[in-house]
PDB file of C-alpha atoms in Angstrom:
ATOM      1  CA  UNK A   1     -52.575 246.098 -31.593  1.00  0.00           C
ATOM      2  CA  UNK A   2     -51.040 245.590 -35.025  1.00  0.00           C
ATOM      3  CA  UNK A   3     -49.540 242.238 -34.003  1.00  0.00           C
ATOM      4  CA  UNK A   4     -52.890 241.090 -32.590  1.00  0.00           C
ATOM      5  CA  UNK A   5     -54.605 242.106 -35.836  1.00  0.00           C
ATOM      6  CA  UNK A   6     -52.098 240.171 -37.972  1.00  0.00           C
ATOM      7  CA  UNK A   7     -52.410 237.123 -35.728  1.00  0.00           C
ATOM      8  CA  UNK A   8     -56.215 237.280 -35.932  1.00  0.00           C
ATOM      9  CA  UNK A   9     -56.105 237.701 -39.711  1.00  0.00           C
ATOM     10  CA  UNK A  10     -53.886 234.646 -40.096  1.00  0.00           C
ATOM     11  CA  UNK A  11     -56.132 232.562 -37.802  1.00  0.00           C
ATOM     12  CA  UNK A  12     -59.277 233.519 -39.730  1.00  0.00           C
ATOM     13  CA  UNK A  13     -57.526 232.877 -43.061  1.00  0.00           C
ATOM     14  CA  UNK A  14     -56.427 229.400 -41.940  1.00  0.00           C
ATOM     15  CA  UNK A  15     -59.955 228.740 -40.658  1.00  0.00           C
ATOM     16  CA  UNK A  16     -61.397 229.854 -44.019  1.00  0.00           C
ATOM     17  CA  UNK A  17     -59.029 227.534 -45.906  1.00  0.00           C
ATOM     18  CA  UNK A  18     -59.958 224.682 -43.546  1.00  0.00           C
ATOM     19  CA  UNK A  19     -63.676 225.249 -44.186  1.00  0.00           C
ATOM     20  CA  UNK A  20     -63.019 225.563 -47.911  1.00  0.00           C
ATOM     21  CA  UNK A  21     -61.310 222.174 -48.125  1.00  0.00           C
ATOM     22  CA  UNK A  22     -63.886 220.618 -45.767  1.00  0.00           C
ATOM     23  CA  UNK A  23     -66.620 221.354 -48.308  1.00  0.00           C
ATOM     24  CA  UNK A  24     -66.545 218.028 -50.083  1.00  0.00           C
ATOM     25  CA  UNK A  25     -68.790 215.017 -50.248  1.00  0.00           C
ATOM     26  CA  UNK A  26     -69.588 213.504 -47.788  1.00  0.00           C
ATOM     27  CA  UNK A  27     -69.951 216.576 -45.604  1.00  0.00           C
ATOM     28  CA  UNK A  28     -68.669 215.614 -42.160  1.00  0.00           C
ATOM     29  CA  UNK A  29     -67.882 219.005 -40.628  1.00  0.00           C
ATOM     30  CA  UNK A  30     -69.864 220.058 -37.561  1.00  0.00           C
ATOM     31  CA  UNK A  31     -69.164 223.722 -38.363  1.00  0.00           C
ATOM     32  CA  UNK A  32     -71.313 225.227 -41.143  1.00  0.00           C
ATOM     33  CA  UNK A  33     -69.212 225.337 -44.309  1.00  0.00           C
ATOM     34  CA  UNK A  34     -70.811 228.640 -45.307  1.00  0.00           C
ATOM     35  CA  UNK A  35     -69.930 230.339 -42.011  1.00  0.00           C
ATOM     36  CA  UNK A  36     -67.959 233.134 -43.687  1.00  0.00           C
ATOM     37  CA  UNK A  37     -70.802 233.792 -46.124  1.00  0.00           C
ATOM     38  CA  UNK A  38     -73.213 233.978 -43.181  1.00  0.00           C
ATOM     39  CA  UNK A  39     -70.895 236.437 -41.429  1.00  0.00           C
ATOM     40  CA  UNK A  40     -70.559 238.696 -44.462  1.00  0.00           C
ATOM     41  CA  UNK A  41     -72.540 241.920 -43.842  1.00  0.00           C
ATOM     42  CA  UNK A  42     -72.898 242.762 -47.543  1.00  0.00           C
ATOM     43  CA  UNK A  43     -74.418 239.372 -48.370  1.00  0.00           C
ATOM     44  CA  UNK A  44     -76.647 239.556 -45.286  1.00  0.00           C
ATOM     45  CA  UNK A  45     -78.022 242.979 -46.145  1.00  0.00           C
ATOM     46  CA  UNK A  46     -78.548 242.137 -49.803  1.00  0.00           C
ATOM     47  CA  UNK A  47     -80.267 238.813 -49.068  1.00  0.00           C
ATOM     48  CA  UNK A  48     -82.554 240.244 -46.404  1.00  0.00           C
ATOM     49  CA  UNK A  49     -83.532 243.303 -48.431  1.00  0.00           C
ATOM     50  CA  UNK A  50     -84.098 241.401 -51.674  1.00  0.00           C
ATOM     51  CA  UNK A  51     -86.133 238.656 -49.975  1.00  0.00           C
ATOM     52  CA  UNK A  52     -87.964 241.211 -47.820  1.00  0.00           C
ATOM     53  CA  UNK A  53     -87.716 238.894 -44.817  1.00  0.00           C
ATOM     54  CA  UNK A  54     -85.315 238.509 -41.909  1.00  0.00           C
ATOM     55  CA  UNK A  55     -83.017 235.490 -42.264  1.00  0.00           C
ATOM     56  CA  UNK A  56     -81.826 234.147 -38.899  1.00  0.00           C
ATOM     57  CA  UNK A  57     -78.637 232.644 -40.312  1.00  0.00           C
ATOM     58  CA  UNK A  58     -77.257 236.154 -40.843  1.00  0.00           C
ATOM     59  CA  UNK A  59     -77.362 237.124 -37.161  1.00  0.00           C
ATOM     60  CA  UNK A  60     -73.577 236.855 -36.920  1.00  0.00           C
ATOM     61  CA  UNK A  61     -73.244 239.425 -39.727  1.00  0.00           C
ATOM     62  CA  UNK A  62     -75.204 241.957 -37.692  1.00  0.00           C
ATOM     63  CA  UNK A  63     -73.006 241.282 -34.664  1.00  0.00           C
ATOM     64  CA  UNK A  64     -70.002 242.096 -36.862  1.00  0.00           C
ATOM     65  CA  UNK A  65     -71.700 245.301 -38.037  1.00  0.00           C
ATOM     66  CA  UNK A  66     -72.217 246.291 -34.390  1.00  0.00           C
ATOM     67  CA  UNK A  67     -68.533 245.601 -33.700  1.00  0.00           C
ATOM     68  CA  UNK A  68     -67.685 247.869 -36.628  1.00  0.00           C
ATOM     69  CA  UNK A  69     -69.137 250.888 -34.817  1.00  0.00           C
ATOM     70  CA  UNK A  70     -66.479 250.986 -32.050  1.00  0.00           C
ATOM     71  CA  UNK A  71     -63.688 249.170 -33.922  1.00  0.00           C
ATOM     72  CA  UNK A  72     -63.853 250.623 -37.447  1.00  0.00           C
ATOM     73  CA  UNK A  73     -63.311 248.287 -40.413  1.00  0.00           C
ATOM     74  CA  UNK A  74     -63.480 245.246 -38.184  1.00  0.00           C
ATOM     75  CA  UNK A  75     -64.727 242.705 -40.707  1.00  0.00           C
ATOM     76  CA  UNK A  76     -62.476 243.791 -43.576  1.00  0.00           C
ATOM     77  CA  UNK A  77     -59.386 244.312 -41.467  1.00  0.00           C
ATOM     78  CA  UNK A  78     -59.631 241.446 -38.988  1.00  0.00           C
ATOM     79  CA  UNK A  79     -61.952 238.701 -40.291  1.00  0.00           C
ATOM     80  CA  UNK A  80     -62.220 238.796 -44.101  1.00  0.00           C
ATOM     81  CA  UNK A  81     -59.849 236.277 -45.736  1.00  0.00           C
ATOM     82  CA  UNK A  82     -59.647 238.363 -48.916  1.00  0.00           C
ATOM     83  CA  UNK A  83     -58.531 241.347 -46.841  1.00  0.00           C
ATOM     84  CA  UNK A  84     -55.811 239.131 -45.367  1.00  0.00           C
ATOM     85  CA  UNK A  85     -54.749 237.964 -48.822  1.00  0.00           C
ATOM     86  CA  UNK A  86     -54.627 241.549 -50.080  1.00  0.00           C
ATOM     87  CA  UNK A  87     -52.582 242.625 -47.043  1.00  0.00           C
ATOM     88  CA  UNK A  88     -50.191 239.747 -47.730  1.00  0.00           C
ATOM     89  CA  UNK A  89     -49.787 240.701 -51.391  1.00  0.00           C
ATOM     90  CA  UNK A  90     -49.301 244.342 -50.397  1.00  0.00           C
ATOM     91  CA  UNK A  91     -46.577 243.303 -47.944  1.00  0.00           C
ATOM     92  CA  UNK A  92     -44.837 241.055 -50.487  1.00  0.00           C
ATOM     93  CA  UNK A  93     -44.849 243.749 -53.172  1.00  0.00           C
ATOM     94  CA  UNK A  94     -43.627 246.360 -50.683  1.00  0.00           C
ATOM     95  CA  UNK A  95     -46.904 248.299 -51.022  1.00  0.00           C
ATOM     96  CA  UNK A  96     -46.295 249.279 -54.677  1.00  0.00           C
ATOM     97  CA  UNK A  97     -49.716 248.017 -55.731  1.00  0.00           C
ATOM     98  CA  UNK A  98     -51.529 249.673 -52.817  1.00  0.00           C
ATOM     99  CA  UNK A  99     -50.344 253.149 -53.766  1.00  0.00           C
ATOM    100  CA  UNK A 100     -51.776 252.894 -57.270  1.00  0.00           C
ATOM    101  CA  UNK A 101     -55.093 251.579 -55.945  1.00  0.00           C
ATOM    102  CA  UNK A 102     -55.544 254.523 -53.537  1.00  0.00           C
ATOM    103  CA  UNK A 103     -56.712 256.604 -56.502  1.00  0.00           C
ATOM    104  CA  UNK A 104     -59.724 254.298 -56.894  1.00  0.00           C
ATOM    105  CA  UNK A 105     -60.923 254.573 -53.274  1.00  0.00           C
ATOM    106  CA  UNK A 106     -64.092 256.524 -54.112  1.00  0.00           C
ATOM    107  CA  UNK A 107     -65.060 254.041 -56.822  1.00  0.00           C
ATOM    108  CA  UNK A 108     -65.894 251.404 -54.198  1.00  0.00           C
ATOM    109  CA  UNK A 109     -68.646 253.604 -52.762  1.00  0.00           C
ATOM    110  CA  UNK A 110     -70.247 254.076 -56.184  1.00  0.00           C
ATOM    111  CA  UNK A 111     -70.153 250.314 -56.726  1.00  0.00           C
ATOM    112  CA  UNK A 112     -71.706 249.743 -53.282  1.00  0.00           C
ATOM    113  CA  UNK A 113     -74.518 252.209 -54.023  1.00  0.00           C
ATOM    114  CA  UNK A 114     -75.123 250.554 -57.399  1.00  0.00           C
ATOM    115  CA  UNK A 115     -75.297 247.100 -55.791  1.00  0.00           C
ATOM    116  CA  UNK A 116     -77.643 248.251 -53.014  1.00  0.00           C
ATOM    117  CA  UNK A 117     -79.972 249.905 -55.531  1.00  0.00           C
ATOM    118  CA  UNK A 118     -79.989 246.614 -57.439  1.00  0.00           C
ATOM    119  CA  UNK A 119     -80.901 244.777 -54.228  1.00  0.00           C
ATOM    120  CA  UNK A 120     -84.013 246.943 -53.891  1.00  0.00           C
ATOM    121  CA  UNK A 121     -85.140 245.456 -57.219  1.00  0.00           C
ATOM    122  CA  UNK A 122     -84.228 241.889 -56.089  1.00  0.00           C
ATOM    123  CA  UNK A 123     -81.109 241.792 -58.245  1.00  0.00           C
ATOM    124  CA  UNK A 124     -78.346 239.693 -56.686  1.00  0.00           C
ATOM    125  CA  UNK A 125     -75.348 241.318 -58.344  1.00  0.00           C
ATOM    126  CA  UNK A 126     -73.667 241.352 -54.938  1.00  0.00           C
ATOM    127  CA  UNK A 127     -72.553 237.748 -55.441  1.00  0.00           C
ATOM    128  CA  UNK A 128     -70.320 238.824 -58.330  1.00  0.00           C
ATOM    129  CA  UNK A 129     -68.414 241.483 -56.369  1.00  0.00           C
ATOM    130  CA  UNK A 130     -68.558 240.345 -52.747  1.00  0.00           C
ATOM    131  CA  UNK A 131     -65.070 239.636 -51.297  1.00  0.00           C
ATOM    132  CA  UNK A 132     -65.926 236.279 -49.701  1.00  0.00           C
ATOM    133  CA  UNK A 133     -67.772 235.037 -52.773  1.00  0.00           C
ATOM    134  CA  UNK A 134     -64.938 236.226 -55.037  1.00  0.00           C
ATOM    135  CA  UNK A 135     -62.297 234.446 -52.964  1.00  0.00           C
ATOM    136  CA  UNK A 136     -64.356 231.239 -52.750  1.00  0.00           C
ATOM    137  CA  UNK A 137     -64.995 231.244 -56.494  1.00  0.00           C
ATOM    138  CA  UNK A 138     -61.338 232.005 -57.269  1.00  0.00           C
ATOM    139  CA  UNK A 139     -60.088 229.211 -55.031  1.00  0.00           C
ATOM    140  CA  UNK A 140     -62.655 226.804 -56.483  1.00  0.00           C
ATOM    141  CA  UNK A 141     -61.583 227.518 -60.046  1.00  0.00           C
ATOM    142  CA  UNK A 142     -57.828 227.869 -59.605  1.00  0.00           C
ATOM    143  CA  UNK A 143     -56.495 226.211 -56.441  1.00  0.00           C
ATOM    144  CA  UNK A 144     -58.927 223.378 -55.685  1.00  0.00           C
ATOM    145  CA  UNK A 145     -58.428 221.493 -59.001  1.00  0.00           C
ATOM    146  CA  UNK A 146     -54.653 221.659 -58.609  1.00  0.00           C
ATOM    147  CA  UNK A 147     -54.655 220.481 -54.994  1.00  0.00           C
ATOM    148  CA  UNK A 148     -57.135 217.650 -55.545  1.00  0.00           C
ATOM    149  CA  UNK A 149     -55.824 216.652 -58.982  1.00  0.00           C
TER     150      UNK A 149
END
């Protein structure tokens, strides 16, 4: 199962990078460039709650939430490209960073509660701390200018 998970992570990461570099003018991709943002449960919940209306484009996010019930952290561990990047860094550093971060595990729940309370008041702070948005913004500011010169 571990090998299948790693293989799936790598495939989704490559697919994310492909979509990232496909997002240029003129847009010729048949696949929606924002597919990973549409599949992100945190963005889906925050957008739907703050707009107080169901948004059909986030249906895939709810499918992933349903898969989380039998499979555990399915999105973070199998699909999310930032989770893959963090697993890669953890592997390259021989898990030295991961041990120091374990102390902060409960902090993520407080941040999630804070963000969800903000969503009730139509505050979109989620976009600053969401993993997919963070990775997209980081790649846009650091990698994309170097690659495209």
